CSV table of C-alpha atoms and ligand atoms in Angstrom, one decimal:
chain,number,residue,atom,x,y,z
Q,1,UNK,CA,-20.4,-77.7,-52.4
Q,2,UNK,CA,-22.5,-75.9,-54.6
Q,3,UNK,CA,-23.8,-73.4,-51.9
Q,4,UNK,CA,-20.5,-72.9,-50.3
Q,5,UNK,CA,-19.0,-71.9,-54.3
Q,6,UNK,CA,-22.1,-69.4,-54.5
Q,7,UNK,CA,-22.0,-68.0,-50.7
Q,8,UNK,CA,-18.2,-67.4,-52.0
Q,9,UNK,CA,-19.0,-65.2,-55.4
Q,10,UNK,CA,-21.9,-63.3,-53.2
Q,11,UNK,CA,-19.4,-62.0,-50.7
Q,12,UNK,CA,-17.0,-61.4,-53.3
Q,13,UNK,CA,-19.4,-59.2,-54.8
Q,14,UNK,CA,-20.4,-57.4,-51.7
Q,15,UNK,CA,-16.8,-56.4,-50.7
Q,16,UNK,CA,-16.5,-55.3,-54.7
Q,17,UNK,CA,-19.1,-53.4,-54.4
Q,18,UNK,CA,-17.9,-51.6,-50.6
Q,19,UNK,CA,-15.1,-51.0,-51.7
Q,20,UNK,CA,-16.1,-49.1,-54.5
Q,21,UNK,CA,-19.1,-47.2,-52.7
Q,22,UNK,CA,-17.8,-43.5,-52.2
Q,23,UNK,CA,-17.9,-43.0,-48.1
Q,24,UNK,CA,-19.5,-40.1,-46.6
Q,25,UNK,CA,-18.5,-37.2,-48.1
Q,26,UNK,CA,-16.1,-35.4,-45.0
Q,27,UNK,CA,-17.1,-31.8,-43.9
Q,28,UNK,CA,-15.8,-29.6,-46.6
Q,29,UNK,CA,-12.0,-28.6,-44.8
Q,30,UNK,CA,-12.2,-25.3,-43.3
Q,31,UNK,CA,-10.7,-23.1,-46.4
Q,32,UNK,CA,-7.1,-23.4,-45.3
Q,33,UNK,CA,-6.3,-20.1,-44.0
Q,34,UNK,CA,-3.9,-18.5,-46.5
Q,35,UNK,CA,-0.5,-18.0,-45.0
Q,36,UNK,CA,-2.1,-13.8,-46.4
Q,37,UNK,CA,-4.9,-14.3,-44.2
Q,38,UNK,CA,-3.2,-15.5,-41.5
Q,39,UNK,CA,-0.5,-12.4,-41.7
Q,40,UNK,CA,-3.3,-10.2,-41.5
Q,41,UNK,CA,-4.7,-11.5,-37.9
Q,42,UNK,CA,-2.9,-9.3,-35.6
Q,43,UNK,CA,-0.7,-11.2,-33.8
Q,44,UNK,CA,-1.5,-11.6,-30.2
Q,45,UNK,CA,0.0,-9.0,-28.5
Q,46,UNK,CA,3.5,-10.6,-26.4
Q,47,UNK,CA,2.6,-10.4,-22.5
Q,48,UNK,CA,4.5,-6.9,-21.4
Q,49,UNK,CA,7.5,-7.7,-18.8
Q,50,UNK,CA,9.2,-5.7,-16.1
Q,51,UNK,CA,11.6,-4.3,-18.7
Q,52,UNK,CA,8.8,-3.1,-20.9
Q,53,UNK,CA,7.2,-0.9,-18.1
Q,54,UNK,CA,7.5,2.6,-17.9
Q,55,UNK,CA,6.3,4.2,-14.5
Q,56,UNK,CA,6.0,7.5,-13.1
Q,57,UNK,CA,6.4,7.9,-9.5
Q,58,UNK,CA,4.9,10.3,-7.2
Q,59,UNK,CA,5.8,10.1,-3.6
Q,60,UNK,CA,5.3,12.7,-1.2
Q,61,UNK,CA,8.3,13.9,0.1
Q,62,UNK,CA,10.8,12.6,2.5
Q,63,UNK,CA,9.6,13.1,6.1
Q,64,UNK,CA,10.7,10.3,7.7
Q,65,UNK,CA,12.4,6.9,8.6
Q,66,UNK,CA,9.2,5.0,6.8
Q,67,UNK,CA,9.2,7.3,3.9
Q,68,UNK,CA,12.9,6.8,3.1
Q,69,UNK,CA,12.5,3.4,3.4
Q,70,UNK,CA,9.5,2.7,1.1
Q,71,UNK,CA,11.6,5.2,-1.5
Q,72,UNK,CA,14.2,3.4,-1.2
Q,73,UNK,CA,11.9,-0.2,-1.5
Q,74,UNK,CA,10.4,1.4,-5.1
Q,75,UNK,CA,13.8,2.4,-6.3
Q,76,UNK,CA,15.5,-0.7,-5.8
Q,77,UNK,CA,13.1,-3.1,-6.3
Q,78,UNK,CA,12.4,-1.1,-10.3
Q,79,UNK,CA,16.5,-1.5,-10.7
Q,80,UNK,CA,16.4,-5.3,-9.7
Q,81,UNK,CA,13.3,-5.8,-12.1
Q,82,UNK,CA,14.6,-3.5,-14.9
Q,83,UNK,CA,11.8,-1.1,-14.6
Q,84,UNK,CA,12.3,2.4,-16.2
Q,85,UNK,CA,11.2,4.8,-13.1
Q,86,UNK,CA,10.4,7.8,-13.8
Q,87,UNK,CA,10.3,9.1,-9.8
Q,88,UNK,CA,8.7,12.3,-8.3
Q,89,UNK,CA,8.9,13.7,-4.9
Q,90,UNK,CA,6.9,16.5,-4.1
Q,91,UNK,CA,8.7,17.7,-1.3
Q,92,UNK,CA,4.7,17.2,1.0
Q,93,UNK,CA,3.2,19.8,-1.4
Q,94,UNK,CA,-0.3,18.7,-3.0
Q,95,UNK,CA,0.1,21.0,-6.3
Q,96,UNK,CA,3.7,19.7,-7.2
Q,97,UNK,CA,2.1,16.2,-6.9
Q,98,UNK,CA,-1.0,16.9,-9.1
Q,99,UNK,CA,0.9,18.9,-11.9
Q,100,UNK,CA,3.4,16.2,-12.0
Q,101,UNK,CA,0.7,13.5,-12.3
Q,102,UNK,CA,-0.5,15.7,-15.3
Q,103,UNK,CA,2.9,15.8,-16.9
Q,104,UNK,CA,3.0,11.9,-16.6
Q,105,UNK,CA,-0.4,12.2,-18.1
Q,106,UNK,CA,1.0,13.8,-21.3
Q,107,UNK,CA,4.6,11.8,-21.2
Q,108,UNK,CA,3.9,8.9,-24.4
Q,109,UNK,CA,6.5,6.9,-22.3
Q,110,UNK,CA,5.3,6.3,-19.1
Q,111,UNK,CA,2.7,3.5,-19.3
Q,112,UNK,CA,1.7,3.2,-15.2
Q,113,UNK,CA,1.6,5.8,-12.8
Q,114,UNK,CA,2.2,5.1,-8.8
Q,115,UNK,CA,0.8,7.7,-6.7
Q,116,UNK,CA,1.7,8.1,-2.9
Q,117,UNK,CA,-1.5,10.7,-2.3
Q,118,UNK,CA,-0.6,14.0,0.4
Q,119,UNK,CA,-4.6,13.7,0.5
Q,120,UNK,CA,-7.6,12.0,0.1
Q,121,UNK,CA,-9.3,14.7,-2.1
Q,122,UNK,CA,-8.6,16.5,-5.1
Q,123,UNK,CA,-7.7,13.3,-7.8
Q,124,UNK,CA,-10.8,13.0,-10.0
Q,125,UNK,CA,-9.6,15.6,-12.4
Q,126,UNK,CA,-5.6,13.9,-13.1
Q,127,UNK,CA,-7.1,10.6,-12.7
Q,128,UNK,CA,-9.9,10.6,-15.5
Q,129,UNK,CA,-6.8,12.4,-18.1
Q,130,UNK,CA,-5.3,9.3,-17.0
Q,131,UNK,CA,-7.7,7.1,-18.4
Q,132,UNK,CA,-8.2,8.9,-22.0
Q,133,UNK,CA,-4.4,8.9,-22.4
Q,134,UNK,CA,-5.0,5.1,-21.4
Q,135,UNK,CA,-2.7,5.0,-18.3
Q,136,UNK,CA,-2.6,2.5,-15.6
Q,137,UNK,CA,-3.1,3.9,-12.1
Q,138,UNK,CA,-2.2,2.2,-8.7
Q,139,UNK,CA,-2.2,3.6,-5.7
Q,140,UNK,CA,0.0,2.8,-2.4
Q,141,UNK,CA,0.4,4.0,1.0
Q,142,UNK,CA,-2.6,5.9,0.9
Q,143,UNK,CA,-5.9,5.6,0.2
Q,144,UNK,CA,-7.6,8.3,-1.9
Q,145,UNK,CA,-11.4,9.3,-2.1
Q,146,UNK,CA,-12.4,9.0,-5.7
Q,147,UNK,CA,-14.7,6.1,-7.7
Q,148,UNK,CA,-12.4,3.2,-7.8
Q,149,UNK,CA,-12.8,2.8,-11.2
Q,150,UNK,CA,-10.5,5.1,-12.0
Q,151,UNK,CA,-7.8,3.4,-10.5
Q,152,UNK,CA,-6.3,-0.3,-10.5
Q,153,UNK,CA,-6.0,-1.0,-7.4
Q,154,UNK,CA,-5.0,0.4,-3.9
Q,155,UNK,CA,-1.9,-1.3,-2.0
Q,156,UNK,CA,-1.4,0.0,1.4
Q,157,UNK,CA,-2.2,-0.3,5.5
Q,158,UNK,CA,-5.6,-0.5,6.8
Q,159,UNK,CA,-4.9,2.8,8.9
Q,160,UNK,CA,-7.8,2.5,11.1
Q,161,UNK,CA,-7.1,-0.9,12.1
Q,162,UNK,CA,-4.0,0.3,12.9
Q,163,UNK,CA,-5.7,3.3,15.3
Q,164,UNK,CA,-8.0,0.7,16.8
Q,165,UNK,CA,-4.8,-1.6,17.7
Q,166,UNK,CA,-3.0,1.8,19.0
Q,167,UNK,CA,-6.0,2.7,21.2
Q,168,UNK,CA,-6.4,-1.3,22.8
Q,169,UNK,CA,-2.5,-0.7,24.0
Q,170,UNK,CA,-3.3,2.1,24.9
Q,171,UNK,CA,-6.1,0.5,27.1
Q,172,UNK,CA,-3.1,-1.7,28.2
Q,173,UNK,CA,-0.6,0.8,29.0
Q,174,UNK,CA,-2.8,2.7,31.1
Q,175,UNK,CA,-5.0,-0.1,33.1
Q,176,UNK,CA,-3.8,0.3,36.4
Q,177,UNK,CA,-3.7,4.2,35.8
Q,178,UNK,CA,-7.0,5.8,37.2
Q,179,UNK,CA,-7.1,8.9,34.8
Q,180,UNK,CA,-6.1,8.2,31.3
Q,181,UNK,CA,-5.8,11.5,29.5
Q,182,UNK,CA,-4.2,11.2,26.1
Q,183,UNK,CA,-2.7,13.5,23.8
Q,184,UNK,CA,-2.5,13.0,19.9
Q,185,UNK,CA,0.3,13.8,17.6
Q,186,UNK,CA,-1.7,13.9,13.9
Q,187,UNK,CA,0.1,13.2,10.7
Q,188,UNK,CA,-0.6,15.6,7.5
Q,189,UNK,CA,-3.8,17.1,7.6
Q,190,UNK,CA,-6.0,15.5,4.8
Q,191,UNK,CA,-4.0,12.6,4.4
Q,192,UNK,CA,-5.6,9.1,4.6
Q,193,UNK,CA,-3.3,7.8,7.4
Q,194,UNK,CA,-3.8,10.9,9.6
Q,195,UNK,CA,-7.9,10.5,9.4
Q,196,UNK,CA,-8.0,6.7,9.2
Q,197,UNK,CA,-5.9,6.4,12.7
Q,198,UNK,CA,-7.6,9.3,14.6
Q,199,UNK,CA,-10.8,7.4,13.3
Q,200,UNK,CA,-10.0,4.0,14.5
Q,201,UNK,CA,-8.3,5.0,17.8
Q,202,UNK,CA,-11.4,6.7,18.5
Q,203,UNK,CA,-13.6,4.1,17.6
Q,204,UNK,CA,-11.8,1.7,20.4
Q,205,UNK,CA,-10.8,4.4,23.5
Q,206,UNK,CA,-14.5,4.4,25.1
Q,207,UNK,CA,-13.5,0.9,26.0
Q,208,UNK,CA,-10.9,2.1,28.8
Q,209,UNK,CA,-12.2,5.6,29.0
Q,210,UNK,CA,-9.3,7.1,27.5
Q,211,UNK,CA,-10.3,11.0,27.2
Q,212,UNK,CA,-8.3,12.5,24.2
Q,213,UNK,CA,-8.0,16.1,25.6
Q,214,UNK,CA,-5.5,17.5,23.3
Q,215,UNK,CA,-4.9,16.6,19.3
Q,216,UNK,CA,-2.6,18.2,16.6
Q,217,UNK,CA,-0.3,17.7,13.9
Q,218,UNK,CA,3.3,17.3,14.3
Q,219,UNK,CA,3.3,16.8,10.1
Q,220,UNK,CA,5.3,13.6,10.9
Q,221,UNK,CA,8.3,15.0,11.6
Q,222,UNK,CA,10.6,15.2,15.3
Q,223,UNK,CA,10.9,18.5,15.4
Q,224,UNK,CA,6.8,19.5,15.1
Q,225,UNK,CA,6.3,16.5,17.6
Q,226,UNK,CA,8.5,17.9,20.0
Q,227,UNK,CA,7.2,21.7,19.2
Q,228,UNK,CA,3.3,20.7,20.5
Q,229,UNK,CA,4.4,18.3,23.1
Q,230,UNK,CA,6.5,21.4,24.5
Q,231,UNK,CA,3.9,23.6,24.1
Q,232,UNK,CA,1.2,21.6,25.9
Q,233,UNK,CA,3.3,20.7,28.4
Q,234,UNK,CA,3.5,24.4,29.3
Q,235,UNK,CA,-0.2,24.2,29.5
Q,236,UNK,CA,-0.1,21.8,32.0
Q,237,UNK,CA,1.4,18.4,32.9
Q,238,UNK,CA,-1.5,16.4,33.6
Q,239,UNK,CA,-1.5,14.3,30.8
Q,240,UNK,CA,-1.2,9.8,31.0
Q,241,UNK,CA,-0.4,9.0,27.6
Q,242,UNK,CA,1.1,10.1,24.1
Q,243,UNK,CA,-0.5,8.4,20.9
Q,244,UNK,CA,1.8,10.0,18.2
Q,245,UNK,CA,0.3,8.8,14.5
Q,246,UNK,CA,4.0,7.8,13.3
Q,247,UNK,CA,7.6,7.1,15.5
Q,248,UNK,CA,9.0,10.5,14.5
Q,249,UNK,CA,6.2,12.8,16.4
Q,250,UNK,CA,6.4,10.2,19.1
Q,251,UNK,CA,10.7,10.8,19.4
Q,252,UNK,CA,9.9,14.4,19.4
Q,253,UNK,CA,7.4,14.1,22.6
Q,254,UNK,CA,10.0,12.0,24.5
Q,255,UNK,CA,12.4,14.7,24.2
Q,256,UNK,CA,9.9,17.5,24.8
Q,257,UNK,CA,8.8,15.1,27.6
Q,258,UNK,CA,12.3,14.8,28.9
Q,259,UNK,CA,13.2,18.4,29.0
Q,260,UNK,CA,9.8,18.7,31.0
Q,261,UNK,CA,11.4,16.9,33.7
Q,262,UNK,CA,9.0,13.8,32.8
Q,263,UNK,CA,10.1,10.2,32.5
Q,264,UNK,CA,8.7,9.2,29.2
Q,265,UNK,CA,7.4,5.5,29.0
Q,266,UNK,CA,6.7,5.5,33.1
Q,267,UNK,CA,5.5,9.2,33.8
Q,268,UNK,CA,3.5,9.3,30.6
Q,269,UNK,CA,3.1,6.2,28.1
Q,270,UNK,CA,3.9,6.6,24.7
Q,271,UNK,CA,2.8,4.6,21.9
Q,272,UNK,CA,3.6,5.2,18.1
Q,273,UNK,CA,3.2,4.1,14.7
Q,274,UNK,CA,5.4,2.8,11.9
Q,275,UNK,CA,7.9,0.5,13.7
Q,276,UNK,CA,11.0,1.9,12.1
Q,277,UNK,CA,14.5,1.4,14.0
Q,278,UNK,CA,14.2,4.7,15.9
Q,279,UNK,CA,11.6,3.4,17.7
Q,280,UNK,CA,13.1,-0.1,18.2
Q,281,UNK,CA,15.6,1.6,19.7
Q,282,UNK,CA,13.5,4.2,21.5
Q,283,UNK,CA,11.9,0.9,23.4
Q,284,UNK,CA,15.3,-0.8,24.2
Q,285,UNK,CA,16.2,2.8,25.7
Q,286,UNK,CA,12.6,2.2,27.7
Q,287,UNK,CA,11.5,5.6,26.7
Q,288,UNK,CA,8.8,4.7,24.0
Q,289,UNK,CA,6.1,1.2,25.5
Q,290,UNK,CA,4.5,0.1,22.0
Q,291,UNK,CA,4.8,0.4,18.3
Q,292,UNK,CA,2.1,-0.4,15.8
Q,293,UNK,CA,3.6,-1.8,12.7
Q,294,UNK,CA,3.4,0.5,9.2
Q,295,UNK,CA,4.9,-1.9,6.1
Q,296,UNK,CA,6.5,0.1,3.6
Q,297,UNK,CA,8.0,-2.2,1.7
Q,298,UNK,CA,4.8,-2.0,-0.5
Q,299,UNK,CA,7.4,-1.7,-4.4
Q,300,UNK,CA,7.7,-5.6,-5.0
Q,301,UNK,CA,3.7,-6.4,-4.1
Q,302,UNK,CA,2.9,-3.0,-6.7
Q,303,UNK,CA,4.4,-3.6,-9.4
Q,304,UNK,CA,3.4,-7.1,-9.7
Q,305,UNK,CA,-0.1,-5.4,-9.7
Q,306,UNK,CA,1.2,-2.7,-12.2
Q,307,UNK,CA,2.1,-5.9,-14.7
Q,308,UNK,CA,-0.5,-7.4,-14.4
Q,309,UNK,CA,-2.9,-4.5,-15.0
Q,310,UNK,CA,-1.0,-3.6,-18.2
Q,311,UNK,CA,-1.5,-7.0,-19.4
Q,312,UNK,CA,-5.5,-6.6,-19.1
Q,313,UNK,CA,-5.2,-8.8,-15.9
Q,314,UNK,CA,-8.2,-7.3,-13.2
Q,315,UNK,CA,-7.3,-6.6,-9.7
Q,316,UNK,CA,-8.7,-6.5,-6.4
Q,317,UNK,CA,-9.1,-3.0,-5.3
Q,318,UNK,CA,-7.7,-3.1,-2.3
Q,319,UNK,CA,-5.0,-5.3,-1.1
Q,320,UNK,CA,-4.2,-4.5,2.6
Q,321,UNK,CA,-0.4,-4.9,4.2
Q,322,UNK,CA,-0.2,-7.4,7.1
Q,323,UNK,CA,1.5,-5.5,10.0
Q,324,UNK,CA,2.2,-6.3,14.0
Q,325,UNK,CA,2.9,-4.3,17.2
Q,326,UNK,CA,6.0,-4.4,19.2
Q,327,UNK,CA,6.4,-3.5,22.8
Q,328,UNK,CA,9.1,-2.6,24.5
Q,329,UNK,CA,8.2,-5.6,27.1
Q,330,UNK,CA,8.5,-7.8,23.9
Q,331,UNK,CA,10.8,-10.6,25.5
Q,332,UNK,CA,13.4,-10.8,22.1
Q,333,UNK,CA,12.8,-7.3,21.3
Q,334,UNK,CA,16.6,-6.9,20.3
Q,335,UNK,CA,16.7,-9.1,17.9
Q,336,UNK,CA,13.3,-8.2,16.2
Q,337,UNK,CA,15.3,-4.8,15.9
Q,338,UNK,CA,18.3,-6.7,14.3
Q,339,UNK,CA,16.2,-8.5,12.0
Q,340,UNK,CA,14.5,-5.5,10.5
Q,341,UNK,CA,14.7,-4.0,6.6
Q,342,UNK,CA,14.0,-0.3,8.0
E,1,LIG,O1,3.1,6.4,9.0
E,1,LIG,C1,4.5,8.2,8.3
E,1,LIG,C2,4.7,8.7,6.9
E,1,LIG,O2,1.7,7.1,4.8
E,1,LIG,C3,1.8,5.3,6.2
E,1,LIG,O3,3.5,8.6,6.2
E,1,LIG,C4,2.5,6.5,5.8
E,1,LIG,C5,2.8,7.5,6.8
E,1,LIG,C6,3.7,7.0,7.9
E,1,LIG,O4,5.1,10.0,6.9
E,1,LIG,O5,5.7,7.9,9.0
C-alpha cells in the first residue's frame, strides 16, 4: 500500500513539473510582413492576354491566291482574339517594309512585330532597334538570314523540303519520258521561298536526270509566268516539264503553253506550289499534274507564339508548317478542293 501511495505522489510530481517546463522555444516567426512591406513588393505582373497585344504587321504585298489568304488568316484570326493589328503591306517593295518596321520600332503602342520578309538579307539593323525599344519579333512565311537571337521565333514552310518533294514528282511525272528537260518559274529574287525551293529541287533532280535548262522569275504572279513561258517557247519547244515555284507562275505557263499550241499536263508536265483553289481547279481541268502544299494559315499558330513571348515564355526557333501534295490523279481530288480554306 505504502509503495503504490508514494509511486502515486512521484508521478504527480513529474507531470507538475512537465507541465510547467517551458517547451522548446519555436523558431522566432518570420517578422510578419507588414501589410507596408508587402505593398511595396511589386505585384507580379498579370499574364498579358490577346486583348492586351498590340502588333504591327508587315506583309509583303498582295501577289497572290496564298498571300490573300494568309492576310486574310492574320486579320481575322487578331479580330476573333481581340488583337489591336496595326497591318502593313508593302506593296513587294523591301524599303516600305524596312521603314515601316522602324516606325513600329518608335510606335510606344505596338508591343510585337510580325514580319513577312521580301528577303533574307538586310534585317540586322531594324531588328536590333527592336530589341532596345524592347519589342517582340516573330517571323512567318519566310525565313530571314540574321542571328536568331534577335528574333522569337520563325513560323513558316520548310521551302526546300518543299523543292525536294516538287523535284521527286517531277521524277514521277516524267519516268516514262526519255528526255526530261525542265523549266523553272522563280519566285521574288532574294526571297527565302524563291532560294530554298530552287535549292531543294536541285538537291533531288540528279535522281531522274532532270536537266533544268531554263530558270527565271515570274515574281509570283500569272501574268510574269505566262510572259517567260511565252518567251521561251519562242526559243524553242523542246521542253518536258514546268516546275513553277507558286500556282500563279504555273497558271500563267498553261496559258502561254496553250497558246503555243501545247497540251499542258500531257505535252509538258506541270507541277506548282502553294495548293490554292486555282490550282485545284487547274488539275480537275487536267491542265496542271501536281501541287506541293504551302500552308498559309500560319495567324492562329503566331500569335500564340507572340503571347507567349511577351509573357517571358521561350520559344523554339523554328516551328515548321506540316504541308502535302496533290495530284491531279488524286482519286477524291474534288472534294479535297471542296474542303479547302483557300
Ligand atoms: O508560295 C507564293 C507567295 O512566301 C510561301 O509567297 C510564300 C510564297 C508563296 O507569293 O505564292
Amino acid at each position: 500500500m505504502k509503495r503504490m501511495l508514494l509511486l502515486v505522489v512521484v508521478l504527480a510530481v513529474v507531470f507538475t513539473l512537465v507541465a510547467c517546463v517551458p517547451s522548446q522555444p519555436a523558431a522566432p516567426a518570420e517578422p510578419a510582413e507588414t501589410e507596408a512591406a508587402q505593398a511595396e513588393q511589386p505585384a507580379a505582373e498579370a499574364a498579358k492576354t490577346y486583348e492586351d497585344l498590340t502588333i504591327g504587321f508587315i506583309q509583303t504585298g498582295s501577289e497572290g491566291g496564298w498571300r490573300a489568304a494568309n492576310t486574310a488568316s492574320f486579320k481575322e484570326t487578331a479580330e476573333q482574339l481581340g488583337i489591336n493589328l496595326k497591318f502593313y503591306d508593302a506593296q513587294n517593295k523591301l524599303e516600305n517594309q524596312v521603314s515601316a518596321f522602324h516606325q513600329f520600332n518608335q510606335d510606344k503602342d505596338v508591343d510585337v512585330i510580325i514580319l513577312a520578309a521580301l528577303e533574307t538579307t538586310g534585317w540586322e539593323e531594324v531588328l536590333k532597334e527592336a530589341q532596345e525599344a524592347g519589342k517582340v519579333v516573330v517571323l512567318e512565311d519566310r525565313r530571314i538570314d540574321a542571328p536568331d537571337d534577335l528574333y522569337v521565333t520563325y513560323i513558316g514552310s520548310d521551302f526546300a523540303e518543299e523543292g525536294r518533294k516538287a523535284a521527286v514528282e517531277m521524277c514521277e511525272l516524267l519516268k516514262d519520258s526519255e528526255k526530261k528537260i525542265v523549266w523553272e518559274l522563280v519566285g521574288n529574287v532574294g526571297s527565302s521561298a524563291a532560294k530554298d525551293r530552287g535549292q531543294g529541287f536541285r538537291e533531288k533532280m540528279g535522281e531522274c536526270g532532270i536537266e533544268i535548262t531554263k530558270s527565271q522569275t515570274g515574281n509570283w504572279s500569272i501574268t510574269e509566268g505566262k510572259q517567260v513561258t511565252e518567251a521561251w517557247l519562242k526559243e524553242t519547244k523542246d521542253v518536258q516539264g514546268i516546275f513553277a515555284q507558286n500556282d500563279e507562275m504555273g497558271l500563267g505557263a498553261i496559258e502561254a503553253l496553250k497558246e503555243a499550241g501545247l497540251v499542258p499536263g500531257e505535252d509538258v508536265k506541270v507541277l506548282s506550289v502553294d495548293a490554292t483553289a486555282g490550282a485545284f481547279k487547274a488539275m480537275l481541268d487536267g491542265d496542271l499534274n501536281v501541287t506541293v502544299e504551302c500552308n498559309p494559315l500560319l495567324a492562329p499558330q503566331v500569335y500564340e507564339a507572340a503571347l507567349k513571348a511577351v509573357n517571358g515564355e521561350s520559344l523554339p526557333k523554328w516551328v515548321p508548317s506540316q504541308e502535302g501534295v496533290f495530284r491531279a490523279t488524286d482519286a477524291n481530288l474534288q472534294e479535297i478542293a471542296d474542303g479547302r480554306k483557300y
